[in-house]
Short mmCIF file of C-alpha atoms and ligand atoms in Angstrom, two decimals:
data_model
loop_
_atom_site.label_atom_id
_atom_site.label_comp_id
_atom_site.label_asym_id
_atom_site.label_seq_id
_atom_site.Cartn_x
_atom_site.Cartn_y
_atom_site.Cartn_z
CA UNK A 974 122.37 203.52 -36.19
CA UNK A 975 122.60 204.66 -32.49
CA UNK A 976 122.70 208.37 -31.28
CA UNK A 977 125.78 208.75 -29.10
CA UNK A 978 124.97 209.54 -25.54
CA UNK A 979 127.33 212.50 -23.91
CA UNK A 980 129.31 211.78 -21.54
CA UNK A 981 128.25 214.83 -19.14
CA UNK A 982 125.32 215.65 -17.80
CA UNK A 983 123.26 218.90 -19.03
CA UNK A 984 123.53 222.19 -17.72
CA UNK A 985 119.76 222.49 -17.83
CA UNK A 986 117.94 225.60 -16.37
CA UNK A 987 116.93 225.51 -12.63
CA UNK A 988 113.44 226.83 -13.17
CA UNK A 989 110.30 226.75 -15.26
CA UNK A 990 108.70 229.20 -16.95
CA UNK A 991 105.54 230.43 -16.03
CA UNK A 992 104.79 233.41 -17.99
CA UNK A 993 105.32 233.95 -21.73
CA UNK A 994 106.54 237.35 -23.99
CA UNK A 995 105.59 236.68 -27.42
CA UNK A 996 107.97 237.70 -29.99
CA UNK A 997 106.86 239.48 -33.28
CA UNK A 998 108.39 237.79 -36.17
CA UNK A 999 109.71 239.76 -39.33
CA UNK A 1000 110.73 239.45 -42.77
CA UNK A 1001 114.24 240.08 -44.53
CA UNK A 1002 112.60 243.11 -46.48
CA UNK A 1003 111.52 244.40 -43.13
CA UNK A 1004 114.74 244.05 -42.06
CA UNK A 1005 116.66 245.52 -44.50
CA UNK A 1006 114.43 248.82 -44.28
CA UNK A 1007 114.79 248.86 -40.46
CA UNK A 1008 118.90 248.86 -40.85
CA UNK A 1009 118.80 251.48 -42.92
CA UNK A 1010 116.35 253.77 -40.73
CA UNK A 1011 118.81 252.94 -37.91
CA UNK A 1012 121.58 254.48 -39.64
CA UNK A 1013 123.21 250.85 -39.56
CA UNK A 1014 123.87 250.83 -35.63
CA UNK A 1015 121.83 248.12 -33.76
CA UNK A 1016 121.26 250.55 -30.83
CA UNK A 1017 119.50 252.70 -33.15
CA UNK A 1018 116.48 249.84 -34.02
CA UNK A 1019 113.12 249.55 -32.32
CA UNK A 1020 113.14 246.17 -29.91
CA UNK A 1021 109.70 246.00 -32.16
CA UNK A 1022 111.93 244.91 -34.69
CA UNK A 1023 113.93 242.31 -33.42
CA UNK A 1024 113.46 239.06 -33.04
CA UNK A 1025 116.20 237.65 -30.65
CA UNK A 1026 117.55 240.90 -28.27
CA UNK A 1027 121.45 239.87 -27.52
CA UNK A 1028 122.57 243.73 -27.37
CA UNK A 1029 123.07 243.45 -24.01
CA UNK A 1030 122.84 241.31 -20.27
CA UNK A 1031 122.27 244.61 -18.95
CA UNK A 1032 118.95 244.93 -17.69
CA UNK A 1033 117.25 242.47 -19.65
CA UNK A 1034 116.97 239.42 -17.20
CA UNK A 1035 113.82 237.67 -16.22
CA UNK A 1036 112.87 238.19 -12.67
CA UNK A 1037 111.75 235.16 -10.41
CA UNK A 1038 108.43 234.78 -9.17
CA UNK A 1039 110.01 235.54 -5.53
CA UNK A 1040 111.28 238.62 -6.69
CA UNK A 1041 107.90 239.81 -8.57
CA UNK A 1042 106.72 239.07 -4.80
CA UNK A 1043 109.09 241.69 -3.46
CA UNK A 1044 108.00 244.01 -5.75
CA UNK A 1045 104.90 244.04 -3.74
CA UNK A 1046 106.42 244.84 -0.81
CA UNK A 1047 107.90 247.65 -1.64
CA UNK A 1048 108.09 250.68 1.07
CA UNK A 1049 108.25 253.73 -1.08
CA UNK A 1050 109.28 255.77 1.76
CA UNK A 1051 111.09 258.90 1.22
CA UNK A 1052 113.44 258.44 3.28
CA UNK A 1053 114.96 255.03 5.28
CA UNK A 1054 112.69 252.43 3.09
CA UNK A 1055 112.75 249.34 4.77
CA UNK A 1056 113.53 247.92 1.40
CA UNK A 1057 116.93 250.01 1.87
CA UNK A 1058 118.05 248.15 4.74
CA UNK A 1059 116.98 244.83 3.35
CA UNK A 1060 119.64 245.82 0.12
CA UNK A 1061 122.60 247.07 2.42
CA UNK A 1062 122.43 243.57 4.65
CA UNK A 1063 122.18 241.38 1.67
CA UNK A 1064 125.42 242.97 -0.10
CA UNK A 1065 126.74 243.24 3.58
CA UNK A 1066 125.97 239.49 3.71
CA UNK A 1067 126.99 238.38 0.03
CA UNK A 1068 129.82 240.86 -0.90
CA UNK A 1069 130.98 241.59 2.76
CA UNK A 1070 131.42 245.44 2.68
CA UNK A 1071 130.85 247.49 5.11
CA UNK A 1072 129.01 251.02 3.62
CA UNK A 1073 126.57 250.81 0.50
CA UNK A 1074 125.30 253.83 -1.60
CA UNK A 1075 122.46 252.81 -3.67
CA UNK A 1076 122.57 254.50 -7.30
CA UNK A 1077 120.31 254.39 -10.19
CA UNK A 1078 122.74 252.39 -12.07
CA UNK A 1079 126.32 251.39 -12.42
CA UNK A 1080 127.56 254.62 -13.83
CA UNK A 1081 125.81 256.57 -10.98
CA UNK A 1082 128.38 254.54 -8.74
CA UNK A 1083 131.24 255.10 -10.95
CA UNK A 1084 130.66 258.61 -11.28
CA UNK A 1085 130.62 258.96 -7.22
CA UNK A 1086 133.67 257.25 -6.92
CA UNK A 1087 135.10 259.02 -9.70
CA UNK A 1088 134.17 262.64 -7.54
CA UNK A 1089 135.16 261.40 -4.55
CA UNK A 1090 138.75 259.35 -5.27
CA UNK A 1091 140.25 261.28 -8.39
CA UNK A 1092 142.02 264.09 -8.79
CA UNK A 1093 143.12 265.72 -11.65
CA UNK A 1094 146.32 264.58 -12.74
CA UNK A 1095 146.18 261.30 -11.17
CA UNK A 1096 146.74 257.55 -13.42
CA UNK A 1097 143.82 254.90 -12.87
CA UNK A 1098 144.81 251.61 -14.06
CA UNK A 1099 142.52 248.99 -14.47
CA UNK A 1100 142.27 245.82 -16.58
CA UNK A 1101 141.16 247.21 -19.67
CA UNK A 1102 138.73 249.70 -20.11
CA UNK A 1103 134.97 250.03 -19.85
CA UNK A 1104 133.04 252.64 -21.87
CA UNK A 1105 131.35 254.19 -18.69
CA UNK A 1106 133.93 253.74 -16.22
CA UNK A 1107 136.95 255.25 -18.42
CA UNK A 1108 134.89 258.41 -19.24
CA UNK A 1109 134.20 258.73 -15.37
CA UNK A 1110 137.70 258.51 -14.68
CA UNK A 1111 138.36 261.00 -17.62
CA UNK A 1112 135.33 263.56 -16.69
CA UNK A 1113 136.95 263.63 -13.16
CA UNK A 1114 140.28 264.75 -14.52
CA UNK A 1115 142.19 261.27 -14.36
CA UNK A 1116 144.12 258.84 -16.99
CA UNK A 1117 143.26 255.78 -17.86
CA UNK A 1118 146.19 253.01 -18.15
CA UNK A 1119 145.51 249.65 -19.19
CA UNK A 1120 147.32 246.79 -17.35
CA UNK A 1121 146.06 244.29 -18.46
CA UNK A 1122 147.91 240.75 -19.40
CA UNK A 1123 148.63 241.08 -23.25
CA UNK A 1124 146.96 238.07 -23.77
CA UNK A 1125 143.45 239.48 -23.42
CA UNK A 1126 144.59 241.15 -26.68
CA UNK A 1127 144.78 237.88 -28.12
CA UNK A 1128 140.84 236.11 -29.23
CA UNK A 1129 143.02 232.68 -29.94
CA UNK A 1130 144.60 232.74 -26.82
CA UNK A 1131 143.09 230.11 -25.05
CA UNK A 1132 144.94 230.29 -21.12
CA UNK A 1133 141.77 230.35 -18.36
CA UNK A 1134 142.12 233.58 -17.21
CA UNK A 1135 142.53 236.51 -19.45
CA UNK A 1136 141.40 239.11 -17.26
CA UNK A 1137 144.15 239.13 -15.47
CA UNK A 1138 145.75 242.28 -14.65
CA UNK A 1139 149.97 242.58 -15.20
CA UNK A 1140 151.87 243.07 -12.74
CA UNK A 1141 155.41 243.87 -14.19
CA UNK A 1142 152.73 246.48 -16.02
CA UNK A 1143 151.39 248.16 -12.71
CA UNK A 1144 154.65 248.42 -10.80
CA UNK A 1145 155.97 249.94 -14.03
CA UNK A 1146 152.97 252.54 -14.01
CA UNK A 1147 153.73 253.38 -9.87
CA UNK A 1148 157.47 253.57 -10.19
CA UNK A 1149 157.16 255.84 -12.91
CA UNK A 1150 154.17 258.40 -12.09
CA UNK A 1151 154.09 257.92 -7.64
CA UNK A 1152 151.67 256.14 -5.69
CA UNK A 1153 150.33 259.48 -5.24
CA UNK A 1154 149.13 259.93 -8.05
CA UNK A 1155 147.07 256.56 -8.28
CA UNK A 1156 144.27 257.14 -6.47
CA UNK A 1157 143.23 253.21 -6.50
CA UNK A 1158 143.48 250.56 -9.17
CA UNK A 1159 140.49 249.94 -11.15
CA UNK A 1160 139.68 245.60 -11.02
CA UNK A 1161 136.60 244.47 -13.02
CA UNK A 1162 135.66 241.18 -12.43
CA UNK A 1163 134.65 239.81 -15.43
CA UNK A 1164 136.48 242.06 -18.09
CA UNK A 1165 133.71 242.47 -20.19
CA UNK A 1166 136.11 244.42 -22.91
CA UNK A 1167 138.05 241.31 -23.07
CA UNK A 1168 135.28 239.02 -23.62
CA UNK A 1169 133.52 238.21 -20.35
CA UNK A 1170 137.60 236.47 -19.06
CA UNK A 1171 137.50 236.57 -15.48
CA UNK A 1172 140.41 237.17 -13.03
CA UNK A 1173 142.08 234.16 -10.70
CA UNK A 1174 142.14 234.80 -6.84
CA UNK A 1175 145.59 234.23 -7.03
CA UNK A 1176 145.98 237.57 -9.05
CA UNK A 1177 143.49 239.63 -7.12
CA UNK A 1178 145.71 238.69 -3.86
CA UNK A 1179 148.65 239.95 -5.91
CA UNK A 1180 147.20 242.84 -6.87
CA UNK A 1181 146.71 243.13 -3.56
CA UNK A 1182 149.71 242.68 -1.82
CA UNK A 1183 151.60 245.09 -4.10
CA UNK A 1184 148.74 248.30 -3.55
CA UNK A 1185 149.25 247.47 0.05
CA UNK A 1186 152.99 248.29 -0.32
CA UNK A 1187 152.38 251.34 -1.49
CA UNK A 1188 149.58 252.52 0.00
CA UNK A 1189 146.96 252.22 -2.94
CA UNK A 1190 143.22 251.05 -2.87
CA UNK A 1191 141.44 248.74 -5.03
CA UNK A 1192 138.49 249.30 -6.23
CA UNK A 1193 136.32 246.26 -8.12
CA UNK A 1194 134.13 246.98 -10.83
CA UNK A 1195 131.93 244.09 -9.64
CA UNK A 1196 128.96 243.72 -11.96
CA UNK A 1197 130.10 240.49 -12.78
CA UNK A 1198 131.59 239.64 -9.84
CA UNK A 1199 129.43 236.31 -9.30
CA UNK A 1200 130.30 234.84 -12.87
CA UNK A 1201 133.91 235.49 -11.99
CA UNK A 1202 133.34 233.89 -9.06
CA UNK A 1203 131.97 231.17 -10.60
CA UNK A 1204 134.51 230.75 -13.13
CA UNK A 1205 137.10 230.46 -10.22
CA UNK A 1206 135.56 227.70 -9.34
CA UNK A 1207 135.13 226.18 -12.34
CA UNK A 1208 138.83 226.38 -13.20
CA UNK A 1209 141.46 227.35 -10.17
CA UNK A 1210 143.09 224.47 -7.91
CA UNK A 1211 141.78 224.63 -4.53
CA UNK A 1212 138.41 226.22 -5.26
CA UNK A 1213 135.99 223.82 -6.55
CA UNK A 1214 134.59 222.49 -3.63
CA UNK A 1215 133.89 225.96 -2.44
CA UNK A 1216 130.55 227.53 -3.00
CA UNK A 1217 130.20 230.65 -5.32
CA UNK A 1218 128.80 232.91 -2.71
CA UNK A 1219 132.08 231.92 -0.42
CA UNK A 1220 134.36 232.46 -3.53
CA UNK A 1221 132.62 235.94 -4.19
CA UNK A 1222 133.07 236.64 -1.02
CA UNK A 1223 136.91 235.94 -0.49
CA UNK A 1224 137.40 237.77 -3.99
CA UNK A 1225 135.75 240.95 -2.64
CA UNK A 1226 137.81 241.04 0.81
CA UNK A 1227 140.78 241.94 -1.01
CA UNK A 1228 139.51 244.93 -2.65
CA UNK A 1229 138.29 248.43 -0.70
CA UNK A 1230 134.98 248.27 -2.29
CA UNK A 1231 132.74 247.94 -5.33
CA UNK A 1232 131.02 249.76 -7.95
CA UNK A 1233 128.11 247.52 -9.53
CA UNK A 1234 125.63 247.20 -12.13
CA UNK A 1235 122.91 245.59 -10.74
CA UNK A 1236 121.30 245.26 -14.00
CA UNK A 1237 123.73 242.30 -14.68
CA UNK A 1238 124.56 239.73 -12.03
CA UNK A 1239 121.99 241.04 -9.61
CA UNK A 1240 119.20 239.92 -11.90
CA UNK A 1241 117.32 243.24 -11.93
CA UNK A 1242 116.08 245.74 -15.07
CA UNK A 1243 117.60 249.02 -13.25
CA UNK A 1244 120.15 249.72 -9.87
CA UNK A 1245 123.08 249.86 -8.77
CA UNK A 1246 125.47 250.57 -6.11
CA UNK A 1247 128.57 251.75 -4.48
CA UNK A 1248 129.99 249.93 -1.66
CA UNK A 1249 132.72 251.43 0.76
CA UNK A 1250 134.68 250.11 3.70
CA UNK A 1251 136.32 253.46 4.28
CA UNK A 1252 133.55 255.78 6.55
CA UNK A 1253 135.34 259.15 5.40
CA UNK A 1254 134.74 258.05 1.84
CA UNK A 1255 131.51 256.88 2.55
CA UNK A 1256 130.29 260.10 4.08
CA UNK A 1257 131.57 261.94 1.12
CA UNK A 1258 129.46 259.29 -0.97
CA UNK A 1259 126.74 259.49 0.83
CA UNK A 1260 126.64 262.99 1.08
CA UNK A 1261 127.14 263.72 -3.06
CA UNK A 1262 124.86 260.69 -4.00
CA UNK A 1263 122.15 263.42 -2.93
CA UNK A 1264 123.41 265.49 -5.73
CA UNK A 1265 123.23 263.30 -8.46
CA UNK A 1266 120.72 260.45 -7.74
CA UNK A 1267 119.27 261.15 -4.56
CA UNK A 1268 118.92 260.31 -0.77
CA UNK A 1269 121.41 257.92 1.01
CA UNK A 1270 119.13 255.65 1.28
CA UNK A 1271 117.35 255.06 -2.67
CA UNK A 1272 119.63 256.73 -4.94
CA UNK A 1273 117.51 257.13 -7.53
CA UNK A 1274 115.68 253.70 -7.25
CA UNK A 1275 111.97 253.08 -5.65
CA UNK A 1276 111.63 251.06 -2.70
CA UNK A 1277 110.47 248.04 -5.08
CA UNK A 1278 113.45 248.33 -7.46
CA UNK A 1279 115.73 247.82 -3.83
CA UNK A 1280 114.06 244.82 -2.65
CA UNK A 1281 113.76 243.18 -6.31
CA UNK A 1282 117.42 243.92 -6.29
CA UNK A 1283 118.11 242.21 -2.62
CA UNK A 1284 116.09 239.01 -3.62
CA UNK A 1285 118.39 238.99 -7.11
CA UNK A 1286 121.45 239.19 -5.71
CA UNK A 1287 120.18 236.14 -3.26
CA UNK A 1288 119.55 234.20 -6.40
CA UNK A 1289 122.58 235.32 -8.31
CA UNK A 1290 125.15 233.44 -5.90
CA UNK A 1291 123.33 229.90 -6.26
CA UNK A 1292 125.76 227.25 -8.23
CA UNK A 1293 122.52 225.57 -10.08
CA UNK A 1294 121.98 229.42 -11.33
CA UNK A 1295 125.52 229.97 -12.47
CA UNK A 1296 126.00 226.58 -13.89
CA UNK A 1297 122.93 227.10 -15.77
CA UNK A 1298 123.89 230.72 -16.95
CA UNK A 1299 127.47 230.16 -17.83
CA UNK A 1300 126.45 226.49 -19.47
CA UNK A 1301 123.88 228.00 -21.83
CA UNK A 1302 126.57 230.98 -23.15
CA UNK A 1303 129.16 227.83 -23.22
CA UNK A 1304 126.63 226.19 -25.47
CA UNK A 1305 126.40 228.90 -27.86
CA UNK A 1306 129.98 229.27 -28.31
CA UNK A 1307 130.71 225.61 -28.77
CA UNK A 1308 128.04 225.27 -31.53
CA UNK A 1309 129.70 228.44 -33.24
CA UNK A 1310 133.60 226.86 -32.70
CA UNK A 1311 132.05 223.68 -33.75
CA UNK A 1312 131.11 225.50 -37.17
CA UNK A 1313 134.64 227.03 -37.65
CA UNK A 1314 132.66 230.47 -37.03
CA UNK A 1315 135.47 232.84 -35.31
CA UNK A 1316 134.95 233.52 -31.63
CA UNK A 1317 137.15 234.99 -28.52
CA UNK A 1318 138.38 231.86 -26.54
CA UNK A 1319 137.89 230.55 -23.90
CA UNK A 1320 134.08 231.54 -23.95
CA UNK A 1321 133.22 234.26 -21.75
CA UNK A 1322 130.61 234.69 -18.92
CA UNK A 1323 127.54 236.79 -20.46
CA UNK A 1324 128.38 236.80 -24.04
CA UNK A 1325 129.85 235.23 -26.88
CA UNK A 1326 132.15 237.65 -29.09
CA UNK A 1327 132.67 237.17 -32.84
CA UNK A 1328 135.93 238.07 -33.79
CA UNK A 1329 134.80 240.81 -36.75
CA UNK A 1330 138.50 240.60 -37.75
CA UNK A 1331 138.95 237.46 -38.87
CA UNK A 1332 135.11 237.86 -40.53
CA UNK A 1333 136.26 240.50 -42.52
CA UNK A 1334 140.17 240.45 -43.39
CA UNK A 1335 139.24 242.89 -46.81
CA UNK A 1336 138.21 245.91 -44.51
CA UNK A 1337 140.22 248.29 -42.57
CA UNK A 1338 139.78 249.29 -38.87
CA UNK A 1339 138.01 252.42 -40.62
CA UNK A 1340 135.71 250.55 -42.59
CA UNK A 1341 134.16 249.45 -39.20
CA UNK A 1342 134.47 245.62 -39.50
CA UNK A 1343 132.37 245.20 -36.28
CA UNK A 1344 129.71 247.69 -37.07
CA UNK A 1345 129.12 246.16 -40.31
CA UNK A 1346 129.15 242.70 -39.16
CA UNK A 1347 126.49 243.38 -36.11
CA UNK A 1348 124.27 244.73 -38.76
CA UNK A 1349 124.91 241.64 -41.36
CA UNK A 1350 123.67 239.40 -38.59
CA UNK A 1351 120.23 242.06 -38.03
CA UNK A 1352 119.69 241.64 -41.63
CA UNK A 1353 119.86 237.69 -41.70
CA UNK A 1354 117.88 236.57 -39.13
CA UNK A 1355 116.58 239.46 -36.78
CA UNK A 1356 119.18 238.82 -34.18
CA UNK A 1357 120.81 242.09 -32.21
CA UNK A 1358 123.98 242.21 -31.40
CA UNK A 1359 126.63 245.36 -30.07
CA UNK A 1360 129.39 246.47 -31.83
CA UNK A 1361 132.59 246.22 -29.25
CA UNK A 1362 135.59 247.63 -31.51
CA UNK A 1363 136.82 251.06 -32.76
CA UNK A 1364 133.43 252.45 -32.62
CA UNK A 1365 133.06 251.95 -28.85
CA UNK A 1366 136.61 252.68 -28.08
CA UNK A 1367 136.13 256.52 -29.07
CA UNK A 1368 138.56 258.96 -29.51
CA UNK A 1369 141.50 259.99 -27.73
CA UNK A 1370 140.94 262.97 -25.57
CA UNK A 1371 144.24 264.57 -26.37
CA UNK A 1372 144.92 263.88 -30.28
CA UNK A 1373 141.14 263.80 -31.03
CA UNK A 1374 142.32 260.55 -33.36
CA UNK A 1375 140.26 257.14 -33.14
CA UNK A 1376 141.73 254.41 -30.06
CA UNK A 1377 142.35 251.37 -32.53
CA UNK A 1378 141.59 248.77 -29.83
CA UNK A 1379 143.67 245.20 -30.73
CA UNK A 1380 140.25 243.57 -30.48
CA UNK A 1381 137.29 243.84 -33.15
CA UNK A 1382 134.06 242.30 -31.73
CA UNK A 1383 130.76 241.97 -32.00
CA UNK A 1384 128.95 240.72 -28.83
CA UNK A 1385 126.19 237.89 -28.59
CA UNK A 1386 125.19 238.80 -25.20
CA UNK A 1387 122.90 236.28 -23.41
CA UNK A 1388 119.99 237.57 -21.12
CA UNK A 1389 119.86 236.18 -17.74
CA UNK A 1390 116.84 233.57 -17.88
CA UNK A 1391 115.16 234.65 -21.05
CA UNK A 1392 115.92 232.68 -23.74
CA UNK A 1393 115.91 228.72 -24.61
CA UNK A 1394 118.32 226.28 -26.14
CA UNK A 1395 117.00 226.45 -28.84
CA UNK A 1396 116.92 229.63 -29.42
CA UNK A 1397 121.29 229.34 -29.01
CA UNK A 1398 120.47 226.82 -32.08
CA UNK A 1399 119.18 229.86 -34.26
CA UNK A 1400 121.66 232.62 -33.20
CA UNK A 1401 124.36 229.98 -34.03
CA UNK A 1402 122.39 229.21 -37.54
CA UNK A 1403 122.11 232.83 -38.48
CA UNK A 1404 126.31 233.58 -37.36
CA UNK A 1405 127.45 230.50 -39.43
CA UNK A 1406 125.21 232.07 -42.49
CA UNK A 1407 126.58 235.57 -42.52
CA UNK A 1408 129.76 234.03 -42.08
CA UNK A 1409 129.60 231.90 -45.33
CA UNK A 1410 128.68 234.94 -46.85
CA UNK A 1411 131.58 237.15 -45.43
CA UNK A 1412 133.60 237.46 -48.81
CA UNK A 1413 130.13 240.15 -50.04
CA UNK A 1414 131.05 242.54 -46.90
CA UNK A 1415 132.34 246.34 -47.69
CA UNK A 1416 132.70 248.10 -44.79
CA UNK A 1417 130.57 251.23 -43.55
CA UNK A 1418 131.01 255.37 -43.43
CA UNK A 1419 130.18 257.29 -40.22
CA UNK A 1420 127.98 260.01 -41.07
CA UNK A 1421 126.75 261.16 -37.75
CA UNK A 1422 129.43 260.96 -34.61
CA UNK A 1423 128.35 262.15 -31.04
CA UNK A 1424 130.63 263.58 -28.62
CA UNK A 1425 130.27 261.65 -25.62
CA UNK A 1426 129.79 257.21 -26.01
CA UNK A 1427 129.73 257.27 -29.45
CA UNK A 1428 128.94 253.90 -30.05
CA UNK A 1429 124.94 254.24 -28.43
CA UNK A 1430 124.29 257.36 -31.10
CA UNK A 1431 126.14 256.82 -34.78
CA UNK A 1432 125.17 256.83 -37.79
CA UNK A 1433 126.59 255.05 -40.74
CA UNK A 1434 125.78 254.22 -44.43
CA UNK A 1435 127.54 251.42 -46.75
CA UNK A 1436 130.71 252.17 -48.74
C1 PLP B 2802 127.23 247.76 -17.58
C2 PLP B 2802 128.55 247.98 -17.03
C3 PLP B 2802 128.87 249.14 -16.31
C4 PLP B 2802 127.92 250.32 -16.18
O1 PLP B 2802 126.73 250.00 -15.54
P1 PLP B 2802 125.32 250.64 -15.97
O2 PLP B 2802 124.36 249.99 -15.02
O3 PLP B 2802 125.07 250.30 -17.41
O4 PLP B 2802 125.41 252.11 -15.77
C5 PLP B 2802 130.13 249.23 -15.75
N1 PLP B 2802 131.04 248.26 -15.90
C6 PLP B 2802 130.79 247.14 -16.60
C7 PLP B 2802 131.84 246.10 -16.73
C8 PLP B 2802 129.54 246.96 -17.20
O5 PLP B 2802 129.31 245.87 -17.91
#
């Protein structure tokens, strides 16, 4: 019998490796101890004790040999680090703003903004929320709203671009509170919330053309601007003959600047920034960054962080890197959708999200469906996943009562150059085991609730 060749060509990875981590291997009885020491919640378990890390793209990327290089160069200057200038031209270059404010990480950009743009009373809408970015917006006495299209609330929904943000839903929001009292509109590109669904240029421009009527700025969340730029590409007439970096840069012209995570696209393990066309805001930036992080020109990071974070971003824009990226998460998914094993569709950009939900149809929002499934998969196989459902959505502020978020996920998030194929083949084993065995589940108790981002701190024991 003959082996079927595929008809398309492999996304294979644009690089080699040259340096090894080894992992340490454990048993199920280790496993099962370790769970229970963590009070259930993956954030809570030594990275001793994993085997395959998926809690998170954030921070966990492998550099390149080029930017290892830079690391060397770094000018740990107090002040004006060459490295500095080097980081403001490349997002000058790649992203096309004019003012950057380097941070220690995303939320030291999002807490900035937050300072500067907010006042109290004021709406912020933005295509669904982020954990950091809504209690920013919160701490500086603003509202959340969510305009999102309703289908992100769907995980069968399978139209190309989910993160979309409503627009029937945003004119509703300004008729009814004032333009004055929306400081800007909130646009992350990919919604990671949603799934990793990016948002067409065709909606940004829309979004654009009605804050322009009424005198409102957009600001993009754009830590993962690049994958959103890439899915553009990938899937909206007129764009696929267009390079990534060209597409990210169209994307970010119609916004008024940027808060970013460099610890995602920028292929980095820490920074950030905020970027700024507006001078007065920029000064204001620049002159509370000081505060918080520290001078204008490192906020928080060392000259070697900057420059690794320069030569990343340089990397990040390349189609072979993208393809490879976005092909290997694909991969994942299809193998799980392949196996019946419940996922978000279409696949997202850094992750792949089980959908906890239709896991677990005997527990309750209360029981923690998510939580318990995240730890399920620690238990089988060593793999770490996040919880992204009612844990992570908090509380309200005003009724004190859990957000019951439409969505109950648990996130397979892929590092950025660190893990194989076949690796994908035993994440995708251990899912479709735990998910033959879904009928045992029975939910989880929290015994230990923190005030602030609950989801990093919890505690929980089986019902
Ligand atoms: C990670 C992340 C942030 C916050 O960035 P940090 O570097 O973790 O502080 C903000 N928005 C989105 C969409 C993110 O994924």
């Amino acid at each position: 019998m003959s082996i079927q060749r595929p008809a398309r060509r492999s996304w294979a990875e644009p690089w080699k490796v040259k340096v090894v981590e080894p992992l340490k291997m454990t048993t199920r009885a280790e496993r099962e101890r370790a769970i229970v020491e963590a009070g259930y919640n993956t954030f809570l378990l030594r990275s001793d004790d994993v085997y395959i890390d998926l809690l998170t793209d954030s921070g966990t990327s492998a550099m390149s040999d080029w930017q290892w290089a830079g690391m060397m160069m770094g000018d740990e200057a107090y002040a004006g680090s060459r490295n500095f200038y080097n980081l403001e031209e490349t997002i000058q270059k790649y992203y096309g703003f004019k003012y950057v404010v380097p941070t220690h990480q995303g939320r030291g950009a999002e807490n900035l903004l937050s300072q500067i743009a907010i006042e109290p009373g004021d709406y912020v809408p933005g295509n669904m929320y982020f954990t950091t970015t809504r209690l920013h917006q919160e701490l500086a006495g603003g509202t959340f709203v969510d305009v999102i299209v309703p289908e992100a609330h769907d995980p069968l929904d399978e139209r190309p671009f989910k993160g979309n943000i409503d627009l029937g839903a945003l004119e509703a929001l300004i008729s009814k509170v004032g333009a004055k009292k929306i400081p800007y509109v909130c646009v992350a590109a990919t919604v990671n919330m949603a799934g990793g669904q990016p948002i067409s240029m065709a909606n940004m421009k829309a979004v654009r053309e009605l804050t322009d009527k009424h005198g409102i700025k957009i600001f993009l969340d754009a830590t993962r601007a690049v994958e959103n730029a890439f899915f553009i590409k990938q899937r909206e007439p007129g764009y696929r003959d267009k390079s990534t970096a060209e597409i990210l840069l169209e994307f970010c012209s119609y916004s008024d600047g940027c808060t970013m995570s460099g610890k995602k696209d920028a292929l980095v393990n820490i920074g950030g920034w905020l970027a700024l066309n507006d001078k007065d805001m920029y000064e204001e930036a620049s002159n509370l960054v000081v505060v918080f992080e520290g001078l204008h020109t490192y906020g928080g990071m060392a000259g070697r962080d900057m420059e690794a974070m320069a030569r990343g971003i340089v990397e990040s824009v390349q189609d072979d890197h993208m393809r490879a990226r976005i092909g290997q998460v694909e991969y994942l998914g299809r193998r799980l959708m392949d196996w019946g094993v419940p996922v978000v569709r279409p696949i997202g950009g850094h992750a792949v999200y089980l959908d906890a939900k239709a896991f677990y149809p005997q527990l309750t929002q209360d029981q923690f469906p998510a939580q318990t499934l995240a730890a399920a998969l620690y238990v089988d196989a060593g793999v770490r996943a996040m919880e992204r459902g009612i844990v992570s959505a908090g509380r309200d502020k005003q009724t004190g009562k859990h957000h019951y978020p439409k969505l109950e996920l648990v996130r397979l998030t892929i590092p950025r150059r660190v893990y194989t194929q076949a690796h994908m083949d035993v994440v995708a084993e251990s899912a479709a085991c735990v998910w033959d065995d879904r009928a045992k589940a029975t939910g989880l108790r929290m015994t230990y609730e923190p005030k602030y981002l609950r989801f990093f701190q919890a505690r929980f024991e089986p019902l």
